[in-house]
PDB file of N, CA and C in Angstrom:
ATOM      1  N   MET A   1     134.868  90.395  79.523  1.00 75.00           N
ATOM      2  CA  MET A   1     135.054  90.472  80.952  1.00 75.00           C
ATOM      3  C   MET A   1     134.193  89.623  81.669  1.00 75.00           C
ATOM      4  N   GLU A   2     134.791  88.735  82.306  1.00 88.00           N
ATOM      5  CA  GLU A   2     134.268  87.806  83.155  1.00 88.00           C
ATOM      6  C   GLU A   2     133.935  88.277  84.800  1.00 88.00           C
ATOM      7  N   LEU A   3     132.683  88.148  85.047  1.00 86.00           N
ATOM      8  CA  LEU A   3     132.126  88.674  86.534  1.00 86.00           C
ATOM      9  C   LEU A   3     132.576  87.546  87.330  1.00 86.00           C
ATOM     10  N   ASN A   4     132.819  87.867  88.836  1.00 90.00           N
ATOM     11  CA  ASN A   4     133.123  86.969  89.655  1.00 90.00           C
ATOM     12  C   ASN A   4     131.916  87.106  90.809  1.00 90.00           C
ATOM     13  N   THR A   5     131.853  86.392  91.932  1.00 89.00           N
ATOM     14  CA  THR A   5     130.781  86.279  92.812  1.00 89.00           C
ATOM     15  C   THR A   5     130.671  87.739  93.388  1.00 89.00           C
ATOM     16  N   GLN A   6     131.790  88.471  93.742  1.00 92.00           N
ATOM     17  CA  GLN A   6     131.755  89.832  94.218  1.00 92.00           C
ATOM     18  C   GLN A   6     130.886  90.966  93.394  1.00 92.00           C
ATOM     19  N   ASP A   7     131.225  90.558  92.085  1.00 93.00           N
ATOM     20  CA  ASP A   7     130.623  91.399  91.249  1.00 93.00           C
ATOM     21  C   ASP A   7     129.372  91.269  90.836  1.00 93.00           C
ATOM     22  N   TYR A   8     128.833  90.211  91.008  1.00 94.00           N
ATOM     23  CA  TYR A   8     127.253  89.656  90.993  1.00 94.00           C
ATOM     24  C   TYR A   8     126.670  90.381  92.357  1.00 94.00           C
ATOM     25  N   LEU A   9     127.247  90.075  93.251  1.00 94.00           N
ATOM     26  CA  LEU A   9     126.700  90.599  94.469  1.00 94.00           C
ATOM     27  C   LEU A   9     126.701  92.270  94.477  1.00 94.00           C
ATOM     28  N   LYS A  10     127.574  92.729  94.092  1.00 95.00           N
ATOM     29  CA  LYS A  10     127.660  94.294  94.090  1.00 95.00           C
ATOM     30  C   LYS A  10     126.729  94.920  93.172  1.00 95.00           C
ATOM     31  N   LYS A  11     126.324  94.146  92.189  1.00 96.00           N
ATOM     32  CA  LYS A  11     125.293  94.713  91.172  1.00 96.00           C
ATOM     33  C   LYS A  11     123.958  94.428  91.812  1.00 96.00           C
ATOM     34  N   ALA A  12     123.817  93.259  92.253  1.00 96.00           N
ATOM     35  CA  ALA A  12     122.476  93.110  92.846  1.00 96.00           C
ATOM     36  C   ALA A  12     122.193  93.943  94.060  1.00 96.00           C
ATOM     37  N   LEU A  13     123.045  94.247  94.734  1.00 97.00           N
ATOM     38  CA  LEU A  13     122.857  95.162  95.818  1.00 97.00           C
ATOM     39  C   LEU A  13     122.640  96.585  95.486  1.00 97.00           C
ATOM     40  N   LEU A  14     123.345  96.999  94.265  1.00 97.00           N
ATOM     41  CA  LEU A  14     122.757  98.528  93.867  1.00 97.00           C
ATOM     42  C   LEU A  14     121.380  98.282  93.364  1.00 97.00           C
ATOM     43  N   ASP A  15     121.017  97.257  92.762  1.00 98.00           N
ATOM     44  CA  ASP A  15     119.599  97.244  92.060  1.00 98.00           C
ATOM     45  C   ASP A  15     118.876  97.137  93.220  1.00 98.00           C
ATOM     46  N   THR A  16     119.204  96.415  94.157  1.00 97.00           N
ATOM     47  CA  THR A  16     118.083  96.141  95.242  1.00 97.00           C
ATOM     48  C   THR A  16     118.011  97.529  96.110  1.00 97.00           C
ATOM     49  N   GLN A  17     119.165  98.191  96.203  1.00 97.00           N
ATOM     50  CA  GLN A  17     119.137  99.516  96.886  1.00 97.00           C
ATOM     51  C   GLN A  17     118.395 100.573  96.092  1.00 97.00           C
ATOM     52  N   GLU A  18     118.407 100.534  94.503  1.00 98.00           N
ATOM     53  CA  GLU A  18     117.490 101.624  93.716  1.00 98.00           C
ATOM     54  C   GLU A  18     116.249 101.152  93.893  1.00 98.00           C
ATOM     55  N   ARG A  19     115.546  99.843  93.836  1.00 97.00           N
ATOM     56  CA  ARG A  19     114.388  99.555  94.159  1.00 97.00           C
ATOM     57  C   ARG A  19     113.779  99.961  95.300  1.00 97.00           C
ATOM     58  N   VAL A  20     114.585  99.962  96.658  1.00 98.00           N
ATOM     59  CA  VAL A  20     114.188 100.473  97.869  1.00 98.00           C
ATOM     60  C   VAL A  20     113.944 102.014  97.763  1.00 98.00           C
ATOM     61  N   ARG A  21     114.662 102.764  97.038  1.00 98.00           N
ATOM     62  CA  ARG A  21     114.487 104.071  96.948  1.00 98.00           C
ATOM     63  C   ARG A  21     113.034 104.467  95.984  1.00 98.00           C
ATOM     64  N   ASP A  22     112.990 103.552  95.014  1.00 98.00           N
ATOM     65  CA  ASP A  22     111.789 103.580  94.082  1.00 98.00           C
ATOM     66  C   ASP A  22     110.569 103.431  94.785  1.00 98.00           C
ATOM     67  N   PHE A  23     110.441 102.449  95.650  1.00 97.00           N
ATOM     68  CA  PHE A  23     109.109 102.079  96.164  1.00 97.00           C
ATOM     69  C   PHE A  23     109.084 103.094  97.509  1.00 97.00           C
ATOM     70  N   MET A  24     109.927 103.328  98.114  1.00 97.00           N
ATOM     71  CA  MET A  24     109.856 104.605  99.135  1.00 97.00           C
ATOM     72  C   MET A  24     109.080 105.822  98.287  1.00 97.00           C
ATOM     73  N   ASN A  25     109.893 106.363  97.168  1.00 97.00           N
ATOM     74  CA  ASN A  25     109.149 107.470  96.519  1.00 97.00           C
ATOM     75  C   ASN A  25     107.870 107.187  96.061  1.00 97.00           C
ATOM     76  N   TYR A  26     107.553 105.966  95.633  1.00 97.00           N
ATOM     77  CA  TYR A  26     106.203 105.549  95.311  1.00 97.00           C
ATOM     78  C   TYR A  26     105.284 105.869  96.432  1.00 97.00           C
ATOM     79  N   ALA A  27     105.494 105.293  97.444  1.00 96.00           N
ATOM     80  CA  ALA A  27     104.756 105.538  98.803  1.00 96.00           C
ATOM     81  C   ALA A  27     104.415 107.023  99.220  1.00 96.00           C
ATOM     82  N   GLU A  28     105.365 107.797  98.888  1.00 95.00           N
ATOM     83  CA  GLU A  28     105.222 109.250  99.053  1.00 95.00           C
ATOM     84  C   GLU A  28     104.190 109.940  98.081  1.00 95.00           C
ATOM     85  N   GLN A  29     104.290 109.261  97.003  1.00 96.00           N
ATOM     86  CA  GLN A  29     103.582 110.053  95.805  1.00 96.00           C
ATOM     87  C   GLN A  29     102.308 109.736  95.772  1.00 96.00           C
ATOM     88  N   VAL A  30     101.790 108.441  96.419  1.00 95.00           N
ATOM     89  CA  VAL A  30     100.391 108.007  96.087  1.00 95.00           C
ATOM     90  C   VAL A  30      99.624 108.595  97.438  1.00 95.00           C
ATOM     91  N   GLY A  31      98.429 108.750  97.213  1.00 83.00           N
ATOM     92  CA  GLY A  31      97.500 109.469  97.922  1.00 83.00           C
ATOM     93  C   GLY A  31      97.296 108.830  99.451  1.00 83.00           C
ATOM     94  N   GLY A  32      97.839 107.759  99.733  1.00 86.00           N
ATOM     95  CA  GLY A  32      97.594 107.066 101.157  1.00 86.00           C
ATOM     96  C   GLY A  32      97.159 105.778 101.061  1.00 86.00           C
ATOM     97  N   GLY A  33      96.573 105.235 102.208  1.00 95.00           N
ATOM     98  CA  GLY A  33      95.897 104.027 102.254  1.00 95.00           C
ATOM     99  C   GLY A  33      96.738 102.809 101.764  1.00 95.00           C
ATOM    100  N   LYS A  34      95.801 101.817 101.291  1.00 96.00           N
ATOM    101  CA  LYS A  34      96.606 100.668 101.199  1.00 96.00           C
ATOM    102  C   LYS A  34      97.628 100.481 100.259  1.00 96.00           C
ATOM    103  N   LEU A  35      97.643 101.219  99.418  1.00 96.00           N
ATOM    104  CA  LEU A  35      98.466 101.191  97.926  1.00 96.00           C
ATOM    105  C   LEU A  35      99.955 101.870  98.764  1.00 96.00           C
ATOM    106  N   GLN A  36      99.759 102.992  99.470  1.00 97.00           N
ATOM    107  CA  GLN A  36     100.889 103.344 100.225  1.00 97.00           C
ATOM    108  C   GLN A  36     101.616 102.465 100.956  1.00 97.00           C
ATOM    109  N   GLU A  37     100.772 101.914 101.845  1.00 96.00           N
ATOM    110  CA  GLU A  37     101.371 100.607 102.842  1.00 96.00           C
ATOM    111  C   GLU A  37     102.027  99.603 102.015  1.00 96.00           C
ATOM    112  N   PHE A  38     101.253  99.327 100.974  1.00 97.00           N
ATOM    113  CA  PHE A  38     101.905  98.244 100.249  1.00 97.00           C
ATOM    114  C   PHE A  38     103.388  98.800  99.697  1.00 97.00           C
ATOM    115  N   PHE A  39     103.594  99.888  99.103  1.00 97.00           N
ATOM    116  CA  PHE A  39     104.864 100.221  98.854  1.00 97.00           C
ATOM    117  C   PHE A  39     105.999 100.446  99.708  1.00 97.00           C
ATOM    118  N   ARG A  40     105.287 100.932 101.014  1.00 97.00           N
ATOM    119  CA  ARG A  40     106.391 101.054 102.044  1.00 97.00           C
ATOM    120  C   ARG A  40     106.780  99.365 102.370  1.00 97.00           C
ATOM    121  N   ASP A  41     105.730  98.605 102.544  1.00 97.00           N
ATOM    122  CA  ASP A  41     106.141  97.234 102.930  1.00 97.00           C
ATOM    123  C   ASP A  41     107.226  96.543 102.277  1.00 97.00           C
ATOM    124  N   TYR A  42     106.776  96.975 100.623  1.00 97.00           N
ATOM    125  CA  TYR A  42     107.779  96.166  99.670  1.00 97.00           C
ATOM    126  C   TYR A  42     109.231  97.013  99.846  1.00 97.00           C
ATOM    127  N   ALA A  43     109.275  98.058  99.947  1.00 97.00           N
ATOM    128  CA  ALA A  43     110.561  98.919 100.251  1.00 97.00           C
ATOM    129  C   ALA A  43     111.470  98.234 101.361  1.00 97.00           C
ATOM    130  N   GLU A  44     110.585  97.925 102.519  1.00 98.00           N
ATOM    131  CA  GLU A  44     111.217  97.368 103.657  1.00 98.00           C
ATOM    132  C   GLU A  44     111.772  96.024 103.078  1.00 98.00           C
ATOM    133  N   SER A  45     110.857  95.060 102.709  1.00 97.00           N
ATOM    134  CA  SER A  45     111.332  93.909 102.084  1.00 97.00           C
ATOM    135  C   SER A  45     112.503  93.875 101.240  1.00 97.00           C
ATOM    136  N   GLU A  46     112.687  94.640 100.269  1.00 97.00           N
ATOM    137  CA  GLU A  46     113.715  94.951  99.837  1.00 97.00           C
ATOM    138  C   GLU A  46     114.991  95.357 100.294  1.00 97.00           C
ATOM    139  N   GLY A  47     114.795  96.089 101.503  1.00 97.00           N
ATOM    140  CA  GLY A  47     115.821  96.644 102.402  1.00 97.00           C
ATOM    141  C   GLY A  47     116.466  95.545 102.997  1.00 97.00           C
ATOM    142  N   ARG A  48     115.609  94.340 103.431  1.00 97.00           N
ATOM    143  CA  ARG A  48     116.171  93.232 104.184  1.00 97.00           C
ATOM    144  C   ARG A  48     116.856  92.456 103.281  1.00 97.00           C
ATOM    145  N   GLN A  49     116.307  92.520 102.034  1.00 97.00           N
ATOM    146  CA  GLN A  49     117.318  91.509 101.111  1.00 97.00           C
ATOM    147  C   GLN A  49     118.695  92.367 100.862  1.00 97.00           C
ATOM    148  N   ALA A  50     118.773  93.666 100.882  1.00 97.00           N
ATOM    149  CA  ALA A  50     119.772  94.210 100.510  1.00 97.00           C
ATOM    150  C   ALA A  50     121.087  94.281 101.727  1.00 97.00           C
ATOM    151  N   GLN A  51     120.500  94.202 103.119  1.00 97.00           N
ATOM    152  CA  GLN A  51     121.154  93.680 104.042  1.00 97.00           C
ATOM    153  C   GLN A  51     121.746  92.619 104.082  1.00 97.00           C
ATOM    154  N   LYS A  52     120.961  91.506 103.473  1.00 96.00           N
ATOM    155  CA  LYS A  52     121.527  89.972 103.459  1.00 96.00           C
ATOM    156  C   LYS A  52     122.518  90.147 102.392  1.00 96.00           C
ATOM    157  N   MET A  53     122.544  90.872 101.284  1.00 95.00           N
ATOM    158  CA  MET A  53     123.444  90.703 100.175  1.00 95.00           C
ATOM    159  C   MET A  53     124.771  91.620 100.667  1.00 95.00           C
ATOM    160  N   ARG A  54     124.767  92.683 101.651  1.00 95.00           N
ATOM    161  CA  ARG A  54     125.752  93.201 102.092  1.00 95.00           C
ATOM    162  C   ARG A  54     126.444  92.343 103.182  1.00 95.00           C
ATOM    163  N   SER A  55     126.007  91.298 103.807  1.00 95.00           N
ATOM    164  CA  SER A  55     126.516  90.713 104.629  1.00 95.00           C
ATOM    165  C   SER A  55     127.299  89.742 103.852  1.00 95.00           C
ATOM    166  N   TYR A  56     126.835  89.280 102.762  1.00 92.00           N
ATOM    167  CA  TYR A  56     127.441  88.357 101.867  1.00 92.00           C
ATOM    168  C   TYR A  56     128.539  88.851 101.482  1.00 92.00           C
ATOM    169  N   LEU A  57     128.440  90.002 101.031  1.00 92.00           N
ATOM    170  CA  LEU A  57     129.783  90.738 100.481  1.00 92.00           C
ATOM    171  C   LEU A  57     130.764  90.849 101.434  1.00 92.00           C
ATOM    172  N   GLU A  58     130.324  91.244 102.680  1.00 91.00           N
ATOM    173  CA  GLU A  58     131.533  91.399 103.933  1.00 91.00           C
ATOM    174  C   GLU A  58     132.194  89.839 104.078  1.00 91.00           C
ATOM    175  N   ARG A  59     131.284  88.843 103.913  1.00 89.00           N
ATOM    176  CA  ARG A  59     132.022  87.534 104.084  1.00 89.00           C
ATOM    177  C   ARG A  59     133.221  87.275 102.996  1.00 89.00           C
ATOM    178  N   GLU A  60     132.740  87.753 101.824  1.00 75.00           N
ATOM    179  CA  GLU A  60     133.539  87.201 100.596  1.00 75.00           C
ATOM    180  C   GLU A  60     134.885  88.099 100.498  1.00 75.00           C
ATOM    181  N   LYS A  61     134.919  89.148 101.504  1.00 67.00           N
ATOM    182  CA  LYS A  61     136.380  89.953 101.501  1.00 67.00           C
ATOM    183  C   LYS A  61     137.374  89.131 101.958  1.00 67.00           C
TER     184      LYS A  61
END
């Protein structure tokens, strides 16, 4: 089975959304401080990437 652009974008989006959830979970689990802030910032960064991917998917339809 050959993947097309939409398939790649969908997979990348799902992977990125999963990373957002993971890093938000990590932020909740650590004891606070700089590490918690790092995980939250990373989740936000991944969230912005997910938004870009979603907009590319919308354009491809």
